[in-house]
């Protein structure tokens, strides 16, 4: 029932933003009614402004999540990106009820320990160091805004930056002392810049303030300076209660002379600052709790029902044709004939590539090896010719010299670590005949943008990958008994490309594949020979 499952998921994803809009509107309307700042003429505009502000803050939080996940990678904390997403937003949600980042720090440490990173001292140090980057970013934004703001911005805004600088210096010194490995490197700088981008998006709420920024009297720089100060106040109490809102009211009073508009502005800023974190964090907490109550399965068993729908069928068929043709062309070149050859499809999943080779080679000697029982069962149901073997490719259950060739399609990067990859090559070498071919089809992450896409974005929207993959360097020309002198780079089309786009850009793609830019393609085939 994969089609029904995807329809239910689509309905759920459509209902979530609609429900959020209704909830935001209800909360906003209730608060504004109690504050006597709402009437029929401005009800819709206030709620639209609130939704825009909330979306901007949520966008900033998502960017800051990528900074958090990238920062963990710097310190060799490798966790699945969806779990990292849960940790980030659940900890922000918990922190709403605690002052001074206590809730966030303790929650992140607890959840990191659950992910097999048991050293609380190191975890907390890394957590605080990551948050230090946020403090520095707010500090720098505040200084820039201060440089361009008017004198009115300083009337009711304390000069906190001197004290913040002292605090930052003390925290940095403590972090450098406590952390065994502090990488103030290029990656550290990249992490900081990602965080700055997130905060800059959050400052864009200025353009969604009620009343068009008080008729233009409140400039972006004035607001930025005042808002950066409020961000400093925010963590001092749970949800910034009694502090952040009061400060915003006093500081903005110099610009917004209409009491009703002033209250509207402060209320919208406060709601937009709290509700996105609360809603997303609460949803993540419920989802995480529900998943932990169910028994965790092997990843490809877990996603088996939805696996076929993750890549559009026309894209999958195009890749199957191209990849299988490359294998067949090389086999013909080596053996002269395809008759009598025995092949292994390592990690063959649903068996699409096995079926295509069975059709093309007119043989029944292509054996699908798959660790996921559900995937293997689906392959056998779809094509009765396939008789799958349930096994780990690092421990192939075949006799020595029993296969002429083997191939894997985007499988080896899913193995747990480099040692598991080495064992898989070693096991395959025993099974393949001397001189036997191994066709390694893999994702090409030499392109920096594609690597970022595959590590950070693709695993969030598609569950095929988890964000902890061990990518294989296309330049690897030998491992164990295997050597290679042949590599083919191909495809530049993303997996979401439509049929028309593929048809129109196919000639350009072919030229790119045959040019010096070919090494930056999305896929590659490395042909290995078993020299044992």
XYZ file of C-alpha atoms in Angstrom, residues 2-532:
531
model
C 2.844 2.458 -0.720
C 0.628 4.739 -2.809
C -1.919 5.084 -0.017
C 0.852 5.746 2.500
C 2.284 8.571 0.397
C -1.171 10.142 -0.046
C -1.747 10.068 3.708
C 1.674 11.627 4.255
C 0.922 14.344 1.692
C -2.388 15.149 3.409
C -0.605 15.289 6.756
C 2.018 17.699 5.424
C -0.690 19.925 3.946
C -2.683 19.901 7.179
C 0.307 20.900 9.307
C 0.813 24.411 7.853
C -2.964 24.980 7.684
C -3.319 23.949 11.335
C -0.337 26.132 12.270
C -1.902 29.135 10.520
C -5.202 28.606 12.373
C -3.400 28.184 15.701
C -1.234 31.250 15.162
C -4.283 33.275 14.201
C -6.236 32.058 17.214
C -3.436 32.816 19.668
C -2.743 36.198 18.094
C -6.418 37.152 18.000
C -6.950 36.119 21.628
C -3.938 38.096 22.881
C -4.782 41.172 20.808
C -8.422 41.080 21.971
C -7.316 40.963 25.590
C -4.940 43.862 24.923
C -7.677 45.857 23.132
C -5.445 46.253 20.066
C -7.632 44.391 17.581
C -10.597 45.432 15.455
C -12.229 44.106 12.300
C -10.221 46.416 10.046
C -6.797 45.229 11.173
C -7.456 41.594 12.225
C -6.417 40.052 8.905
C -3.358 42.261 8.353
C -2.077 41.624 11.890
C -2.314 37.867 11.444
C -0.688 37.983 8.010
C 2.167 40.056 9.452
C 2.490 37.542 12.272
C 2.640 34.593 9.855
C 5.355 36.292 7.773
C 7.380 37.073 10.892
C 6.970 33.509 12.144
C 8.062 32.030 8.813
C 11.137 34.272 8.794
C 12.062 33.215 12.326
C 11.449 29.542 11.487
C 13.628 29.908 8.363
C 16.369 31.428 10.490
C 16.089 28.549 12.957
C 16.407 25.986 10.147
C 19.566 27.718 8.889
C 20.905 27.707 12.438
C 20.136 23.978 12.582
C 22.477 23.418 9.637
C 25.116 25.354 11.558
C 24.543 23.106 14.588
C 24.783 19.905 12.520
C 27.880 21.119 10.676
C 29.435 22.089 14.004
C 28.906 18.563 15.343
C 30.732 17.201 12.295
C 33.725 19.404 13.117
C 33.994 17.607 16.452
C 33.455 14.169 14.869
C 29.957 13.696 16.253
C 28.195 11.818 13.449
C 24.479 11.344 14.007
C 21.660 10.903 11.538
C 20.551 14.265 10.270
C 16.884 13.746 11.135
C 17.816 12.869 14.707
C 20.069 15.904 14.804
C 17.056 17.950 13.643
C 14.992 16.474 16.496
C 17.727 17.219 19.035
C 18.036 20.825 17.902
C 14.350 21.710 18.004
C 13.425 19.617 21.046
C 16.184 21.321 23.032
C 14.964 24.767 21.938
C 11.444 23.794 22.988
C 12.598 22.611 26.424
C 14.696 25.748 26.848
C 11.532 27.868 26.624
C 10.840 26.809 30.211
C 14.345 27.437 31.599
C 16.583 30.499 31.940
C 20.164 30.948 30.699
C 20.251 28.083 28.163
C 20.083 25.533 30.989
C 17.236 23.535 29.440
C 18.820 23.525 25.977
C 22.241 22.454 27.248
C 20.953 19.641 29.453
C 18.538 18.366 26.780
C 21.159 18.322 24.044
C 23.594 16.510 26.309
C 20.943 13.937 27.296
C 19.989 13.248 23.670
C 23.624 13.098 22.520
C 24.257 10.498 25.206
C 21.346 8.519 23.752
C 23.181 8.638 20.419
C 26.217 6.891 21.972
C 28.216 9.992 22.813
C 28.402 9.333 26.571
C 30.912 11.961 27.750
C 28.790 14.759 29.244
C 31.784 16.990 29.918
C 32.801 17.010 26.261
C 29.201 17.253 25.024
C 28.387 20.271 27.172
C 31.613 22.017 26.197
C 30.815 21.577 22.502
C 27.204 22.699 23.050
C 28.310 25.876 24.823
C 30.976 26.558 22.210
C 28.365 26.279 19.455
C 26.107 28.703 21.300
C 29.081 31.014 21.786
C 29.100 31.488 18.013
C 25.502 32.714 18.252
C 26.429 35.217 20.957
C 29.310 36.516 18.844
C 27.020 36.780 15.789
C 24.425 38.797 17.746
C 27.227 40.943 19.162
C 28.620 41.719 15.697
C 25.180 42.451 14.246
C 24.472 44.747 17.200
C 27.698 46.653 16.658
C 26.987 47.069 12.927
C 23.423 48.199 13.582
C 24.640 50.558 16.297
C 27.074 52.179 13.860
C 24.222 53.117 11.491
C 21.402 53.721 13.984
C 20.070 57.081 15.143
C 20.548 58.631 18.557
C 17.003 57.637 19.515
C 18.034 53.966 19.516
C 20.377 54.673 22.433
C 17.923 56.518 24.681
C 16.411 53.472 26.375
C 18.921 50.853 25.207
C 21.707 49.991 27.647
C 25.259 49.671 26.382
C 25.490 45.932 26.961
C 28.151 45.159 24.415
C 31.125 45.878 26.632
C 29.818 43.369 29.179
C 28.946 40.868 26.447
C 32.492 41.132 25.075
C 33.878 40.314 28.514
C 31.491 37.355 28.849
C 32.390 36.094 25.374
C 36.103 36.333 26.140
C 35.642 34.370 29.378
C 33.526 31.676 27.696
C 36.015 31.379 24.813
C 38.920 31.013 27.240
C 37.010 28.392 29.232
C 36.069 26.491 26.065
C 39.663 26.511 24.820
C 40.823 25.210 28.187
C 38.131 22.544 28.574
C 37.996 21.185 25.040
C 40.826 18.892 24.058
C 40.402 19.706 20.393
C 39.214 23.204 19.524
C 39.316 23.705 15.795
C 39.501 27.424 15.081
C 39.799 26.470 11.441
C 38.173 27.210 8.112
C 35.324 24.825 9.017
C 34.850 26.700 12.278
C 34.536 29.943 10.303
C 32.045 28.338 7.886
C 29.934 27.235 10.846
C 29.964 30.787 12.217
C 28.957 32.281 8.856
C 26.047 29.847 8.510
C 24.856 30.955 11.949
C 25.176 34.611 10.913
C 22.999 33.906 7.871
C 20.349 32.416 10.143
C 20.338 35.422 12.452
C 20.223 37.844 9.503
C 17.049 36.144 8.220
C 15.534 36.526 11.689
C 16.327 40.271 11.676
C 14.266 40.498 8.463
C 11.096 40.422 10.600
C 11.478 44.215 10.556
C 9.819 44.218 7.121
C 6.719 42.430 8.497
C 6.128 44.684 11.515
C 2.542 45.966 11.921
C 1.838 49.480 10.694
C 4.681 49.531 8.103
C 7.369 50.174 10.683
C 5.517 53.002 12.385
C 5.176 54.992 9.193
C 8.896 54.843 8.424
C 10.172 56.466 11.626
C 11.765 53.191 12.726
C 14.690 52.365 10.445
C 16.020 48.861 9.854
C 19.252 49.708 11.688
C 17.441 51.152 14.692
C 15.233 48.085 14.895
C 18.233 45.789 14.420
C 20.081 47.381 17.313
C 17.028 47.261 19.604
C 16.184 43.667 18.597
C 19.780 42.493 19.125
C 19.577 43.915 22.642
C 16.311 42.052 23.229
C 18.003 38.824 22.101
C 20.572 39.381 24.838
C 17.753 39.774 27.388
C 15.765 36.823 26.034
C 17.589 33.892 27.728
C 17.633 35.503 31.175
C 14.109 34.268 31.969
C 11.954 31.433 30.573
C 10.615 32.626 27.190
C 12.029 36.060 28.038
C 9.017 36.729 30.260
C 8.903 40.104 32.037
C 12.190 41.130 30.425
C 12.321 40.911 26.637
C 8.805 42.225 25.990
C 9.151 45.046 28.518
C 12.451 46.128 26.987
C 10.995 46.082 23.451
C 8.044 48.188 24.615
C 10.266 50.799 26.285
C 12.790 50.972 23.421
C 10.204 51.097 20.600
C 8.152 53.711 22.443
C 10.580 56.354 21.136
C 9.482 55.552 17.575
C 5.896 54.295 17.749
C 3.803 57.020 19.348
C 0.446 55.290 18.882
C -0.079 53.106 21.995
C -2.267 50.623 20.134
C 0.260 50.135 17.314
C 3.113 49.870 19.824
C 1.366 47.048 21.702
C 0.492 45.304 18.426
C 4.139 45.421 17.357
C 5.520 44.066 20.641
C 2.886 41.309 20.852
C 3.595 40.116 17.291
C 7.354 40.067 17.886
C 6.919 38.063 21.092
C 4.451 35.556 19.569
C 6.632 35.065 16.471
C 9.682 34.555 18.697
C 8.061 31.809 20.786
C 5.364 29.944 18.830
C 7.471 28.548 15.905
C 9.954 27.054 18.359
C 7.164 25.746 20.576
C 5.147 24.161 17.754
C 8.042 22.567 15.865
C 9.813 21.482 19.037
C 6.658 19.942 20.492
C 5.934 18.116 17.218
C 9.504 16.797 17.116
C 9.252 15.639 20.748
C 6.005 13.734 20.098
C 7.369 12.170 16.906
C 10.633 11.181 18.579
C 8.801 9.661 21.554
C 6.522 7.683 19.225
C 9.471 6.333 17.249
C 11.399 5.322 20.344
C 8.417 3.257 21.503
C 8.589 1.189 18.305
C 11.348 -1.325 17.751
C 14.079 0.096 15.532
C 14.534 -1.828 12.302
C 17.334 -2.049 9.786
C 17.125 1.237 7.873
C 16.162 -0.260 4.492
C 13.520 -2.487 6.077
C 12.064 0.586 7.732
C 11.759 2.584 4.495
C 10.883 -0.360 2.247
C 7.228 0.621 1.697
C 8.125 4.120 0.500
C 11.437 3.340 -1.184
C 10.101 3.124 -4.745
C 8.470 6.551 -4.548
C 11.511 8.475 -3.355
C 12.949 8.826 -6.864
C 10.541 9.647 -9.734
C 10.006 6.649 -11.991
C 11.216 8.404 -15.165
C 14.481 9.372 -13.408
C 14.938 5.853 -12.031
C 14.328 4.244 -15.443
C 16.835 6.583 -17.050
C 19.499 5.676 -14.469
C 18.765 1.946 -14.722
C 19.210 2.064 -18.499
C 22.436 4.060 -18.403
C 24.069 2.123 -15.569
C 23.162 -1.319 -16.906
C 24.329 -0.428 -20.404
C 27.735 0.578 -18.996
C 28.064 -2.780 -17.245
C 26.979 -4.751 -20.331
C 29.306 -2.831 -22.680
C 32.302 -3.522 -20.450
C 31.386 -7.223 -20.039
C 31.156 -7.614 -23.826
C 34.510 -5.895 -24.218
C 36.148 -8.218 -21.688
C 34.500 -11.582 -22.424
C 33.229 -11.140 -25.964
C 29.966 -12.814 -24.972
C 27.457 -12.624 -22.127
C 26.553 -16.297 -22.305
C 27.222 -18.371 -19.210
C 28.352 -15.490 -16.991
C 27.358 -15.444 -13.313
C 26.884 -12.066 -11.646
C 26.061 -10.691 -8.210
C 23.886 -7.649 -7.536
C 25.228 -6.479 -4.170
C 22.624 -4.668 -2.074
C 20.182 -4.889 -4.974
C 17.134 -3.660 -3.063
C 13.939 -4.003 -5.110
C 15.831 -5.818 -7.862
C 15.318 -3.276 -10.638
C 18.887 -3.633 -11.915
C 18.845 -7.410 -11.550
C 15.698 -7.589 -13.687
C 17.165 -5.363 -16.394
C 20.325 -7.463 -16.660
C 18.285 -10.688 -16.677
C 16.315 -9.247 -19.603
C 19.365 -8.011 -21.495
C 21.747 -10.899 -20.893
C 19.170 -13.674 -21.391
C 20.468 -15.520 -18.351
C 19.198 -16.580 -14.945
C 22.601 -16.335 -13.297
C 22.270 -12.862 -11.772
C 21.938 -13.271 -8.003
C 20.534 -10.487 -5.841
C 22.224 -10.149 -2.444
C 20.294 -7.982 -0.003
C 20.446 -7.489 3.758
C 16.921 -6.041 3.960
C 14.416 -8.887 4.081
C 11.518 -6.657 3.073
C 13.340 -5.261 0.052
C 14.334 -8.769 -1.041
C 10.760 -10.060 -0.667
C 9.461 -7.145 -2.745
C 12.029 -7.901 -5.449
C 10.932 -11.551 -5.631
C 7.244 -10.602 -5.763
C 7.866 -8.088 -8.531
C 10.011 -10.469 -10.614
C 9.691 -14.246 -9.886
C 12.966 -14.862 -11.744
C 14.818 -13.192 -8.862
C 15.818 -15.564 -6.066
C 17.352 -13.236 -3.496
C 19.957 -14.212 -0.925
C 19.548 -12.484 2.457
C 23.101 -11.619 3.481
C 25.502 -8.867 4.440
C 27.766 -7.987 1.520
C 30.725 -8.011 3.939
C 30.080 -11.739 4.507
C 29.037 -13.168 1.143
C 27.758 -16.777 1.499
C 29.259 -18.112 -1.749
C 32.161 -20.376 -2.566
C 35.510 -19.116 -3.834
C 35.725 -18.189 -7.512
C 31.967 -18.703 -7.982
C 31.110 -15.460 -9.818
C 32.402 -13.801 -12.968
C 31.370 -10.269 -12.075
C 29.532 -8.231 -9.472
C 28.034 -4.787 -9.295
C 26.603 -2.454 -6.657
C 24.384 0.566 -7.197
C 24.862 3.274 -4.561
C 25.356 0.709 -1.808
C 28.881 0.957 -0.421
C 28.423 4.449 1.018
C 25.705 3.028 3.294
C 28.134 0.654 5.028
C 28.838 1.616 8.634
C 32.465 2.709 8.275
C 35.667 2.343 6.236
C 36.446 -0.973 7.887
C 33.079 -2.386 6.794
C 33.791 -1.199 3.236
C 37.210 -2.872 3.318
C 35.670 -6.149 4.527
C 33.080 -6.017 1.736
C 35.849 -5.704 -0.888
C 37.751 -8.523 0.813
C 34.720 -10.828 0.880
C 33.944 -10.051 -2.759
C 37.515 -10.795 -3.813
C 37.182 -14.366 -2.498
C 33.942 -14.933 -4.379
C 34.987 -13.424 -7.726
C 37.167 -15.395 -10.109
C 40.671 -14.089 -10.805
C 40.281 -11.232 -13.273
C 36.578 -10.886 -12.416
C 35.045 -7.442 -12.712
C 33.401 -5.379 -10.000
C 31.315 -2.426 -11.148
C 31.077 0.168 -8.384
C 28.324 2.680 -9.117
C 28.442 5.503 -6.565
C 27.448 9.098 -5.915
C 30.124 11.607 -6.862
C 30.676 14.157 -4.094
C 33.766 15.827 -5.566
C 31.427 18.688 -6.394
C 31.254 20.713 -3.155
C 27.668 21.869 -3.746
C 26.507 18.323 -4.488
C 28.312 17.070 -1.381
C 26.504 19.648 0.765
C 23.225 18.714 -0.899
C 23.739 14.984 -0.251
C 24.938 15.475 3.330
C 22.499 18.108 4.562
C 19.446 18.593 2.346
C 18.649 15.311 0.574
C 18.542 13.235 3.816
C 16.043 15.667 5.343
C 13.516 15.323 2.519
C 14.251 11.737 1.436
C 14.888 8.882 3.845
C 17.109 6.847 1.504
C 20.164 8.528 3.012
C 20.641 9.457 6.663
C 23.332 12.126 6.537
C 26.038 9.800 7.936
C 27.114 8.174 4.670
C 30.735 7.204 4.070
C 31.298 8.480 0.547
C 33.875 6.691 -1.575
C 36.465 8.828 -3.284
C 36.155 8.420 -7.076
C 39.957 8.665 -7.270
C 40.377 5.416 -5.318
C 42.120 3.170 -7.848
C 42.822 0.211 -5.611
C 41.764 -1.564 -2.435
C 42.880 -5.027 -1.363
C 43.124 -7.265 -4.426
C 41.136 -4.871 -6.579
C 42.710 -2.394 -8.968
C 41.052 0.010 -11.371
C 42.128 2.046 -14.352
C 38.691 2.929 -15.684
C 36.187 5.487 -14.428
C 33.119 6.995 -16.098
C 31.517 10.206 -14.849
C 27.899 10.759 -15.865
C 24.623 12.637 -15.227
C 24.246 16.208 -14.069
C 20.461 16.132 -13.743
C 19.062 16.296 -10.187
C 16.705 13.544 -9.037
C 13.765 15.976 -9.051
C 14.212 16.916 -12.743
C 11.040 16.564 -14.808
C 10.782 14.734 -18.136
C 10.752 17.949 -20.174
C 13.788 19.336 -18.354
C 15.721 16.103 -18.939
C 14.858 16.082 -22.635
C 15.800 19.741 -23.151
C 19.078 19.600 -21.256
C 20.236 16.132 -22.382
C 22.555 17.536 -25.120
C 24.154 19.959 -22.636
C 24.539 17.170 -20.100
C 26.324 14.992 -22.659
C 28.789 17.798 -23.458
C 29.466 18.321 -19.746
C 30.106 14.591 -19.245
C 32.686 14.603 -22.017
C 34.384 17.805 -20.862
C 36.895 18.543 -18.106
C 33.896 19.325 -15.899
C 32.780 15.695 -16.111
C 34.483 14.898 -12.804
C 31.864 17.085 -11.092
C 28.944 14.942 -12.270
C 26.355 13.446 -9.914
C 27.295 9.778 -10.497
C 30.320 7.740 -11.447
C 31.205 4.163 -12.338
C 34.549 2.770 -11.197
C 35.471 -0.544 -12.864
C 37.644 -2.794 -10.675
C 39.450 -5.995 -11.606
C 40.094 -8.773 -9.102
C 43.877 -9.362 -9.156
C 44.259 -12.246 -6.744
